[in-house]
mmCIF file of C-alpha atoms and ligand atoms in Angstrom:
data_model
loop_
_atom_site.group_PDB
_atom_site.id
_atom_site.type_symbol
_atom_site.label_atom_id
_atom_site.label_comp_id
_atom_site.label_asym_id
_atom_site.label_seq_id
_atom_site.Cartn_x
_atom_site.Cartn_y
_atom_site.Cartn_z
ATOM 1 C CA MET H 381 18.206 16.876 -3.604
ATOM 2 C CA LEU H 382 18.260 15.233 -0.155
ATOM 3 C CA ALA H 383 22.209 15.423 -0.387
ATOM 4 C CA PHE H 384 21.815 19.253 -1.206
ATOM 5 C CA PHE H 385 19.382 19.384 1.767
ATOM 6 C CA ALA H 386 21.326 18.017 4.500
ATOM 7 C CA ALA H 387 24.647 19.751 3.149
ATOM 8 C CA LEU H 388 22.440 23.086 3.942
ATOM 9 C CA LEU H 389 21.866 21.496 7.172
ATOM 10 C CA VAL H 390 24.878 20.973 8.348
ATOM 11 C CA ALA H 391 26.563 24.372 7.027
ATOM 12 C CA ALA H 392 23.779 26.054 9.097
ATOM 13 C CA ALA H 393 24.615 24.395 11.640
ATOM 14 C CA GLY H 394 28.197 25.039 11.396
ATOM 15 C CA GLU H 395 27.582 28.790 11.673
ATOM 16 C CA GLU H 396 25.740 28.843 15.181
ATOM 17 C CA VAL H 397 28.024 26.586 17.385
ATOM 18 C CA SER H 398 31.231 29.350 16.435
ATOM 19 C CA GLU H 399 28.453 32.213 16.775
ATOM 20 C CA ALA H 400 26.832 30.842 19.992
ATOM 21 C CA LEU H 401 29.975 29.614 21.176
ATOM 22 C CA ALA H 402 31.635 32.974 21.138
ATOM 23 C CA SER H 403 28.679 34.762 23.735
ATOM 24 C CA ASP H 404 28.498 31.326 25.549
ATOM 25 C CA ASP H 405 29.817 32.410 29.370
ATOM 26 C CA GLN H 406 29.716 36.024 28.714
ATOM 27 C CA CYS H 407 26.727 37.123 31.747
ATOM 28 C CA GLN H 408 24.337 39.998 30.544
ATOM 29 C CA GLY H 409 23.900 43.355 32.532
ATOM 30 C CA ASP H 410 22.260 42.363 35.816
ATOM 31 C CA SER H 411 21.886 38.027 35.218
ATOM 32 C CA CYS H 412 25.119 38.170 36.384
ATOM 33 C CA GLY H 413 24.108 38.053 40.117
ATOM 34 C CA LEU H 414 23.266 39.907 43.045
ATOM 35 C CA ASN H 415 26.136 42.245 44.019
ATOM 36 C CA ALA H 416 27.158 41.632 47.963
ATOM 37 C CA LEU H 417 26.404 45.811 49.113
ATOM 38 C CA GLN H 418 22.829 44.808 47.399
ATOM 39 C CA LEU H 419 22.086 42.192 49.003
ATOM 40 C CA ARG H 420 23.310 43.742 52.730
ATOM 41 C CA GLY H 421 20.570 44.316 55.269
ATOM 42 C CA THR H 422 17.854 42.111 52.789
ATOM 43 C CA LYS H 423 15.593 40.179 54.490
ATOM 44 C CA GLU H 424 16.978 35.693 53.842
ATOM 45 C CA GLU H 425 12.888 34.964 52.295
ATOM 46 C CA GLU H 426 12.970 37.434 50.406
ATOM 47 C CA LEU H 427 16.961 36.842 49.242
ATOM 48 C CA LEU H 428 15.477 33.617 48.230
ATOM 49 C CA GLU H 429 12.168 34.888 46.516
ATOM 50 C CA LEU H 430 14.812 36.759 44.351
ATOM 51 C CA GLU H 431 17.041 34.311 44.003
ATOM 52 C CA GLN H 432 14.363 32.071 42.546
ATOM 53 C CA GLU H 433 12.526 34.823 40.503
ATOM 54 C CA GLN H 434 16.449 35.034 39.298
ATOM 55 C CA ARG H 435 17.076 31.387 38.275
ATOM 56 C CA TRP H 436 13.177 31.814 36.727
ATOM 57 C CA LEU H 437 14.484 34.606 34.074
ATOM 58 C CA LYS H 438 18.019 33.964 33.694
ATOM 59 C CA ASP H 439 19.133 32.208 30.406
ATOM 60 C CA ILE H 440 19.850 28.348 30.385
ATOM 61 C CA THR H 441 22.771 26.929 31.811
ATOM 62 C CA THR H 442 25.966 25.899 29.562
ATOM 63 C CA LYS H 443 24.818 22.325 30.804
ATOM 64 C CA GLU H 444 21.618 22.629 29.905
ATOM 65 C CA LYS H 445 22.198 23.593 26.408
ATOM 66 C CA ASN H 446 24.723 20.986 26.277
ATOM 67 C CA HIS H 447 21.821 18.454 27.120
ATOM 68 C CA PHE H 448 19.296 19.841 24.641
ATOM 69 C CA LYS H 449 22.052 19.675 21.772
ATOM 70 C CA HIS H 450 22.500 16.305 22.953
ATOM 71 C CA ILE H 451 19.193 15.462 22.337
ATOM 72 C CA LEU H 452 18.210 17.090 19.684
ATOM 73 C CA ALA H 453 21.409 16.242 17.231
ATOM 74 C CA PRO H 454 19.611 12.801 17.020
ATOM 75 C CA LEU H 455 16.506 13.849 16.026
ATOM 76 C CA GLN H 456 17.786 15.144 12.506
ATOM 77 C CA LYS H 457 18.247 11.324 10.900
ATOM 78 C CA PRO H 458 13.997 10.289 11.379
ATOM 79 C CA ILE H 459 13.734 13.628 9.883
ATOM 80 C CA VAL H 460 15.789 12.366 6.422
ATOM 81 C CA THR H 461 14.322 9.246 6.604
ATOM 82 C CA ASN H 462 10.286 10.206 6.625
ATOM 83 C CA TYR H 463 11.666 13.059 3.567
ATOM 84 C CA GLN H 464 12.953 9.316 2.112
ATOM 85 C CA TYR H 465 10.167 7.298 2.997
ATOM 86 C CA LEU H 466 8.415 10.061 0.792
ATOM 87 C CA VAL H 467 10.731 9.823 -2.121
ATOM 88 C CA VAL H 468 9.560 6.460 -2.201
ATOM 89 C CA LEU H 469 6.165 7.114 -2.202
ATOM 90 C CA ASP H 470 5.703 9.621 -4.897
ATOM 91 C CA SER H 471 8.257 7.057 -7.086
ATOM 92 C CA TYR H 472 5.722 4.941 -6.709
ATOM 93 C CA ALA H 473 2.100 7.892 -7.116
ATOM 94 C CA ASN H 474 4.207 8.938 -10.714
ATOM 95 C CA TYR H 475 4.098 4.895 -11.208
ATOM 96 C CA THR H 476 0.419 4.425 -10.874
ATOM 97 C CA MET H 477 -0.015 7.779 -12.718
ATOM 98 C CA GLU H 478 1.908 7.015 -15.700
ATOM 99 C CA LYS H 479 -0.852 4.536 -16.150
ATOM 100 C CA ILE H 480 -3.200 5.926 -16.047
ATOM 101 C CA GLU H 481 -2.293 8.471 -18.325
ATOM 102 C CA ASN H 482 -0.193 5.680 -20.825
ATOM 103 C CA ALA H 483 -4.615 4.132 -20.449
ATOM 104 C CA THR H 484 -6.609 7.691 -20.953
ATOM 105 C CA GLY H 485 -3.458 8.948 -23.010
ATOM 106 C CA SER H 486 -3.756 12.129 -21.013
ATOM 107 C CA GLU H 487 -2.094 13.895 -18.812
ATOM 108 C CA VAL H 488 -3.554 13.995 -15.120
ATOM 109 C CA VAL H 489 -4.432 17.044 -13.479
ATOM 110 C CA TRP H 490 -3.018 16.798 -9.935
ATOM 111 C CA ASN H 491 -1.706 19.952 -9.374
ATOM 112 C CA ARG H 492 -4.555 21.464 -9.194
ATOM 113 C CA LYS H 493 -6.787 21.906 -6.142
ATOM 114 C CA SER H 494 -10.516 20.884 -6.175
ATOM 115 C CA LEU H 495 -12.817 23.575 -4.126
ATOM 116 C CA LEU H 496 -13.241 20.001 -1.747
ATOM 117 C CA GLN H 497 -9.634 19.901 -1.634
ATOM 118 C CA GLN H 498 -9.574 23.375 -0.157
ATOM 119 C CA ALA H 499 -12.027 23.079 1.914
ATOM 120 C CA GLU H 500 -9.859 20.364 3.334
ATOM 121 C CA GLU H 501 -6.969 21.952 3.653
ATOM 122 C CA GLU H 502 -8.259 25.505 4.860
ATOM 123 C CA MET H 503 -10.197 23.189 8.025
ATOM 124 C CA GLU H 504 -6.149 21.024 8.216
ATOM 125 C CA GLN H 505 -4.320 24.069 8.475
ATOM 126 C CA GLU H 506 -7.121 25.657 10.703
ATOM 127 C CA GLU H 507 -6.639 22.454 13.157
ATOM 128 C CA MET H 508 -2.969 22.976 12.951
ATOM 129 C CA GLU H 509 -3.397 26.304 14.080
ATOM 130 C CA ASP H 510 -5.610 25.317 16.854
ATOM 131 C CA ALA H 511 -3.505 22.976 17.850
ATOM 132 C CA SER H 512 -0.428 24.813 18.234
ATOM 133 C CA THR H 513 -2.385 26.941 20.577
ATOM 134 C CA TYR H 514 -2.363 24.017 22.920
ATOM 135 C CA GLY H 515 1.220 23.290 22.477
ATOM 136 C CA ARG H 516 1.147 20.307 19.435
ATOM 137 C CA ARG H 517 3.193 21.023 16.643
ATOM 138 C CA ARG H 518 3.643 24.547 17.837
ATOM 139 C CA ARG H 519 6.888 26.776 16.165
ATOM 140 C CA SER H 520 9.237 28.338 18.176
ATOM 141 C CA VAL H 521 9.304 31.926 19.199
ATOM 142 C CA SER H 522 11.185 33.899 17.687
ATOM 143 C CA GLY H 523 14.335 33.749 18.700
ATOM 144 C CA ALA H 524 14.922 37.704 18.621
ATOM 145 C CA ASP H 525 14.341 38.383 22.315
ATOM 146 C CA LEU H 526 15.953 35.230 24.078
ATOM 147 C CA PRO H 527 19.235 35.047 26.081
ATOM 148 C CA PRO H 528 22.032 33.367 24.036
ATOM 149 C CA ARG H 529 22.081 29.589 24.809
ATOM 150 C CA ALA H 530 18.603 29.702 24.871
ATOM 151 C CA ARG H 531 18.627 31.301 21.108
ATOM 152 C CA TYR H 532 21.344 29.418 20.557
ATOM 153 C CA ILE H 533 18.330 26.002 20.971
ATOM 154 C CA ASN H 534 15.876 27.718 19.602
ATOM 155 C CA LYS H 535 17.684 28.189 15.985
ATOM 156 C CA ILE H 536 18.515 24.299 15.876
ATOM 157 C CA LEU H 537 15.093 24.210 16.653
ATOM 158 C CA ILE H 538 13.795 26.151 13.894
ATOM 159 C CA TYR H 539 16.351 24.321 11.584
ATOM 160 C CA LEU H 540 15.076 20.649 12.441
ATOM 161 C CA ASN H 541 10.986 22.217 12.135
ATOM 162 C CA LYS H 542 12.174 23.682 8.699
ATOM 163 C CA GLU H 543 12.844 20.479 7.231
ATOM 164 C CA MET H 544 9.659 18.895 9.101
ATOM 165 C CA ASP H 545 7.846 21.466 7.023
ATOM 166 C CA ALA H 546 9.730 19.994 3.880
ATOM 167 C CA VAL H 547 8.488 16.939 4.982
ATOM 168 C CA TRP H 548 4.906 17.308 4.915
ATOM 169 C CA ASN H 549 5.094 19.439 1.516
ATOM 170 C CA LEU H 550 6.066 16.432 0.102
ATOM 171 C CA ASN H 551 3.572 14.176 1.840
ATOM 172 C CA THR H 552 1.054 16.995 0.691
ATOM 173 C CA ILE H 553 2.630 16.360 -3.005
ATOM 174 C CA VAL H 554 2.284 12.890 -3.337
ATOM 175 C CA ASP H 555 -1.268 12.972 -1.940
ATOM 176 C CA ARG H 556 -2.352 14.765 -4.405
ATOM 177 C CA LYS H 557 -1.109 12.685 -7.451
ATOM 178 C CA ARG H 558 -3.112 10.352 -5.434
ATOM 179 C CA TRP H 559 -6.079 11.976 -5.443
ATOM 180 C CA GLY H 560 -5.450 13.294 -8.945
ATOM 181 C CA VAL H 561 -5.394 9.509 -10.187
ATOM 182 C CA GLY H 562 -8.899 9.358 -8.345
ATOM 183 C CA ASN H 563 -10.049 12.102 -9.912
ATOM 184 C CA THR H 564 -9.813 10.743 -13.135
ATOM 185 C CA ILE H 565 -10.825 7.172 -12.679
ATOM 186 C CA THR H 566 -13.958 8.234 -10.761
ATOM 187 C CA SER H 567 -14.415 11.174 -13.284
ATOM 188 C CA SER H 568 -14.120 8.742 -17.138
ATOM 189 C CA PRO H 569 -17.097 6.455 -15.731
ATOM 190 C CA TYR H 570 -16.907 4.674 -19.818
ATOM 191 C CA GLY H 571 -13.585 3.285 -19.254
ATOM 192 C CA PRO H 572 -10.979 5.042 -19.723
ATOM 193 C CA HIS H 573 -10.971 6.015 -23.463
ATOM 194 C CA GLY H 574 -14.267 7.483 -22.844
ATOM 195 C CA GLU H 575 -18.290 6.770 -23.802
ATOM 196 C CA HIS H 576 -17.400 7.139 -27.800
ATOM 197 C CA PRO H 577 -13.959 4.934 -27.775
ATOM 198 C CA GLU H 578 -13.726 4.609 -31.745
ATOM 199 C CA ARG H 579 -13.453 9.216 -31.436
ATOM 200 C CA TRP H 580 -10.526 8.679 -29.220
ATOM 201 C CA ARG H 581 -7.041 10.196 -29.888
ATOM 202 C CA ALA H 582 -4.046 9.883 -27.474
ATOM 203 C CA ASN H 583 -3.739 13.423 -26.116
ATOM 204 C CA GLY H 584 0.346 12.850 -26.431
ATOM 205 C CA THR H 585 2.763 10.309 -25.915
ATOM 206 C CA PHE H 586 2.513 8.555 -22.752
ATOM 207 C CA PRO H 587 4.890 5.655 -22.336
ATOM 208 C CA LEU H 588 3.570 2.539 -19.764
ATOM 209 C CA PRO H 589 6.385 2.627 -16.407
ATOM 210 C CA LEU H 590 8.321 -0.279 -17.470
ATOM 211 C CA ALA H 591 7.938 -1.678 -13.195
ATOM 212 C CA ALA H 592 6.686 -1.082 -10.607
ATOM 213 C CA PRO H 593 9.227 0.673 -8.095
ATOM 214 C CA VAL H 594 10.736 -1.645 -5.563
ATOM 215 C CA SER H 595 11.830 -0.713 -1.848
ATOM 216 C CA PRO H 596 11.422 -2.063 1.431
ATOM 217 C CA VAL H 597 9.657 1.668 1.821
ATOM 218 C CA LEU H 598 6.840 -0.351 -0.274
ATOM 219 C CA ASN H 599 7.335 -3.428 1.727
ATOM 220 C CA LEU H 600 4.087 -3.927 4.099
ATOM 221 C CA THR H 601 6.049 -5.642 6.203
ATOM 222 C CA ASN H 602 7.405 -3.061 7.112
ATOM 223 C CA THR H 603 6.111 -0.279 9.390
ATOM 224 C CA LEU H 604 7.020 3.647 8.705
ATOM 225 C CA THR H 605 5.293 4.774 11.835
ATOM 226 C CA MET H 606 8.463 5.847 14.562
ATOM 227 C CA HIS H 607 7.110 5.446 18.117
ATOM 228 C CA ILE H 608 9.457 8.262 19.148
ATOM 229 C CA LYS H 609 10.004 9.072 22.838
ATOM 230 C CA PRO H 610 10.748 12.552 24.412
ATOM 231 C CA GLU H 611 12.872 12.411 27.064
ATOM 232 C CA GLU H 612 11.265 13.841 30.294
ATOM 233 C CA HIS H 613 12.909 16.978 32.439
ATOM 234 C CA LYS H 614 11.750 19.055 34.534
ATOM 235 C CA TYR H 615 13.207 22.709 34.454
ATOM 236 C CA ASP H 616 12.749 25.731 37.085
ATOM 237 C CA ASN H 617 13.658 28.067 34.097
ATOM 238 C CA LYS H 618 11.236 29.491 31.927
ATOM 239 C CA TYR H 619 13.451 29.141 29.066
ATOM 240 C CA ALA H 620 14.552 25.361 29.684
ATOM 241 C CA GLN H 621 10.325 25.098 29.701
ATOM 242 C CA GLN H 622 9.896 26.673 26.942
ATOM 243 C CA LEU H 623 12.625 24.862 25.354
ATOM 244 C CA GLN H 624 11.455 21.469 26.144
ATOM 245 C CA ALA H 625 7.721 22.345 25.275
ATOM 246 C CA ASP H 626 9.185 22.602 22.162
ATOM 247 C CA TYR H 627 11.431 19.381 21.630
ATOM 248 C CA GLN H 628 8.353 17.257 22.812
ATOM 249 C CA SER H 629 6.076 18.794 19.882
ATOM 250 C CA LEU H 630 9.379 18.249 17.386
ATOM 251 C CA ILE H 631 8.759 14.703 18.385
ATOM 252 C CA ASP H 632 5.128 14.492 18.315
ATOM 253 C CA ASN H 633 5.194 16.030 14.980
ATOM 254 C CA ILE H 634 7.708 14.026 13.545
ATOM 255 C CA ASN H 635 5.931 10.542 15.073
ATOM 256 C CA ASP H 636 3.060 12.172 13.161
ATOM 257 C CA ALA H 637 4.580 13.099 10.420
ATOM 258 C CA SER H 638 5.074 8.680 10.259
ATOM 259 C CA LYS H 639 1.893 7.834 10.659
ATOM 260 C CA LYS H 640 0.702 9.925 8.018
ATOM 261 C CA CYS H 641 2.974 8.284 6.105
ATOM 262 C CA ASN H 642 2.480 5.105 6.693
ATOM 263 C CA ASP H 643 -1.608 5.258 5.818
ATOM 264 C CA LEU H 644 -0.449 7.205 2.786
ATOM 265 C CA ARG H 645 0.875 4.246 1.264
ATOM 266 C CA ALA H 646 -2.104 2.064 2.469
ATOM 267 C CA ARG H 647 -3.806 4.701 0.615
ATOM 268 C CA LEU H 648 -1.391 4.849 -2.564
ATOM 269 C CA PHE H 649 -1.948 0.889 -2.971
ATOM 270 C CA LYS H 650 -5.663 1.260 -3.104
ATOM 271 C CA MET H 651 -5.640 3.552 -5.401
ATOM 272 C CA ASP H 652 -3.084 1.392 -7.426
ATOM 273 C CA TRP H 653 -5.788 -1.357 -7.340
ATOM 274 C CA TYR H 654 -8.679 0.606 -8.713
ATOM 275 C CA ALA H 655 -6.389 2.061 -11.388
ATOM 276 C CA ASN H 656 -5.440 -1.713 -12.835
ATOM 277 C CA LYS H 657 -8.921 -2.329 -12.397
ATOM 278 C CA PHE H 658 -10.442 0.961 -14.578
ATOM 279 C CA ILE H 659 -7.712 0.063 -16.718
ATOM 280 C CA ALA H 660 -8.410 -3.406 -17.282
ATOM 281 C CA LEU H 661 -11.881 -2.706 -18.342
ATOM 282 C CA PRO H 662 -13.463 -1.635 -22.045
ATOM 283 C CA SER H 663 -14.051 1.048 -23.317
ATOM 284 C CA GLY H 664 -17.718 2.704 -23.449
ATOM 285 C CA VAL H 665 -19.544 0.784 -21.446
ATOM 286 C CA TRP H 666 -20.976 2.511 -18.076
ATOM 287 C CA ASN H 667 -19.066 1.423 -15.099
ATOM 288 C CA LYS H 668 -17.999 3.824 -12.495
ATOM 289 C CA ILE H 669 -15.580 2.940 -10.144
ATOM 290 C CA ASP H 670 -15.714 5.568 -7.107
ATOM 291 C CA ALA H 671 -12.121 5.994 -6.237
ATOM 292 C CA GLN H 672 -12.102 8.428 -3.875
HETATM 293 C C1 NAG X 1027 8.140 11.724 -10.470
HETATM 294 O O1 NAG X 1027 7.836 12.551 -11.331
HETATM 295 C C2 NAG X 1027 7.559 13.927 -11.465
HETATM 296 C C3 NAG X 1027 8.192 14.492 -12.407
HETATM 297 O O2 NAG X 1027 7.819 13.561 -13.604
HETATM 298 C C4 NAG X 1027 9.375 13.987 -11.175
HETATM 299 O O3 NAG X 1027 9.790 15.272 -11.239
HETATM 300 C C5 NAG X 1027 9.472 13.338 -9.345
HETATM 301 O O4 NAG X 1027 11.417 12.933 -9.843
HETATM 302 C C6 NAG X 1027 9.295 11.688 -9.532
HETATM 303 N N1 NAG X 1027 9.848 11.249 -8.164
HETATM 304 C C7 NAG X 1027 10.239 10.337 -8.219
HETATM 305 C C8 NAG X 1027 9.961 9.764 -6.826
HETATM 306 O O5 NAG X 1027 10.758 9.869 -8.930
HETATM 307 C C1 NAG X 1028 -3.894 18.317 -24.878
HETATM 308 O O1 NAG X 1028 -3.051 18.271 -24.186
HETATM 309 C C2 NAG X 1028 -2.745 20.076 -24.106
HETATM 310 C C3 NAG X 1028 -1.276 20.398 -23.598
HETATM 311 O O2 NAG X 1028 -0.430 19.364 -23.605
HETATM 312 C C4 NAG X 1028 -3.599 20.281 -23.430
HETATM 313 O O3 NAG X 1028 -3.200 22.090 -23.646
HETATM 314 C C5 NAG X 1028 -5.449 20.297 -23.474
HETATM 315 O O4 NAG X 1028 -5.794 20.800 -23.002
HETATM 316 C C6 NAG X 1028 -5.320 19.004 -23.147
HETATM 317 N N1 NAG X 1028 -6.776 18.642 -24.559
HETATM 318 C C7 NAG X 1028 -6.848 17.123 -23.546
HETATM 319 C C8 NAG X 1028 -8.534 16.564 -24.062
HETATM 320 O O5 NAG X 1028 -6.731 16.731 -22.522
HETATM 321 C C1 NAG X 1029 0.830 2.972 -23.635
HETATM 322 O O1 NAG X 1029 2.376 2.497 -23.137
HETATM 323 C C2 NAG X 1029 2.469 2.015 -24.405
HETATM 324 C C3 NAG X 1029 4.072 0.932 -24.511
HETATM 325 O O2 NAG X 1029 5.222 1.712 -23.674
HETATM 326 C C4 NAG X 1029 3.392 2.295 -25.500
HETATM 327 O O3 NAG X 1029 3.145 1.601 -27.196
HETATM 328 C C5 NAG X 1029 1.454 3.856 -26.256
HETATM 329 O O4 NAG X 1029 1.894 4.305 -27.093
HETATM 330 C C6 NAG X 1029 1.404 3.942 -24.807
HETATM 331 N N1 NAG X 1029 0.217 4.937 -25.311
HETATM 332 C C7 NAG X 1029 -0.018 6.422 -25.018
HETATM 333 C C8 NAG X 1029 -1.668 6.656 -25.446
HETATM 334 O O5 NAG X 1029 1.621 6.781 -25.124
HETATM 335 C C1 NAG X 1030 9.247 -7.562 2.787
HETATM 336 O O1 NAG X 1030 10.111 -8.069 4.079
HETATM 337 C C2 NAG X 1030 9.720 -8.879 4.970
HETATM 338 C C3 NAG X 1030 10.427 -8.303 6.036
HETATM 339 O O2 NAG X 1030 11.866 -7.485 6.053
HETATM 340 C C4 NAG X 1030 10.744 -9.370 4.214
HETATM 341 O O3 NAG X 1030 11.154 -11.220 4.716
HETATM 342 C C5 NAG X 1030 9.814 -10.440 2.366
HETATM 343 O O4 NAG X 1030 10.954 -11.201 2.170
HETATM 344 C C6 NAG X 1030 9.973 -9.177 2.278
HETATM 345 N N1 NAG X 1030 9.022 -9.039 0.890
HETATM 346 C C7 NAG X 1030 9.101 -8.587 -0.740
HETATM 347 C C8 NAG X 1030 8.370 -8.853 -1.638
HETATM 348 O O5 NAG X 1030 10.476 -8.088 -0.560
#
């Protein structure tokens, strides 16, 4: 899955390179600069103003394009690392879930949202949308109206943001499994076999997982939180400014996802602790555990 993901990106990026190279140094209509005839008789300040305005609206330079490429390329690695962290956390969530399923003899329902969860997610979504107005986690604008070099960089940003979407989706899945386990525990106040354990029947076969997954990602001495620092750069050109802002919010997004991942790991461990406590309880006795 991950390999496929990476291959996809390489292929996609390659395609863009040739396209962008083809259009790289063409100059487009008016942006080629003023010709001498037009300039004759213009006062010096006007000329200066005009030049400034032109710089503002011109495509980014080849040098700027290469610079953006150079600072964006290394961001793929931490994004994939974030994803790999979550794959390990997913295996750990599976582990806790399988223990609970084995103890209760029924499936943990995790892929169905509760009303509260729906409300929370909607609020989070709104927060994200609000935040995007101020630049945080902002999506790159659609590239259709960008000049070629800026569009090329914008496309790289779009690919990286798509990868980040996959990271956030997996984070949501793992957290939902955690939530499903907690919900089973909290809503089974009489233990794994219920209030009348003599009447309990397993609803299927749920083998006990053999061992907890082992990984450096599950070692609490290793933090998963990243602190990537964006390169600061001021530009006169509006496209360069926009790309710089998108680059910075992508880094904020990567750092934020890694921190959420680190928090999620702690919550998964806590839930596993609740799960063990729940599994060990005698059934038929009121012993409600609030695991939410
Ligand atoms: C977790 O379990 C699901 C369903 O059984 C499976 O598809 C997925 O690959 C598992 N994840 C890991 C990381 O083992
Ligand atoms: C038992 O499992 C079946 C299918 O696997 C499901 O439709 C049913 O709701 C389950 N019953 C209980 C009590 O969980
Ligand atoms: C729980 O796991 C044990 C060991 O794998 C197995 O013998 C038992 O049948 C499982 N229980 C259920 C309800 O599947
Ligand atoms: C956890 O990581 C630390 C440092 O990386 C290492 O010294 C320790 O042995 C690891 N613990 C386990 C259980 O692997």
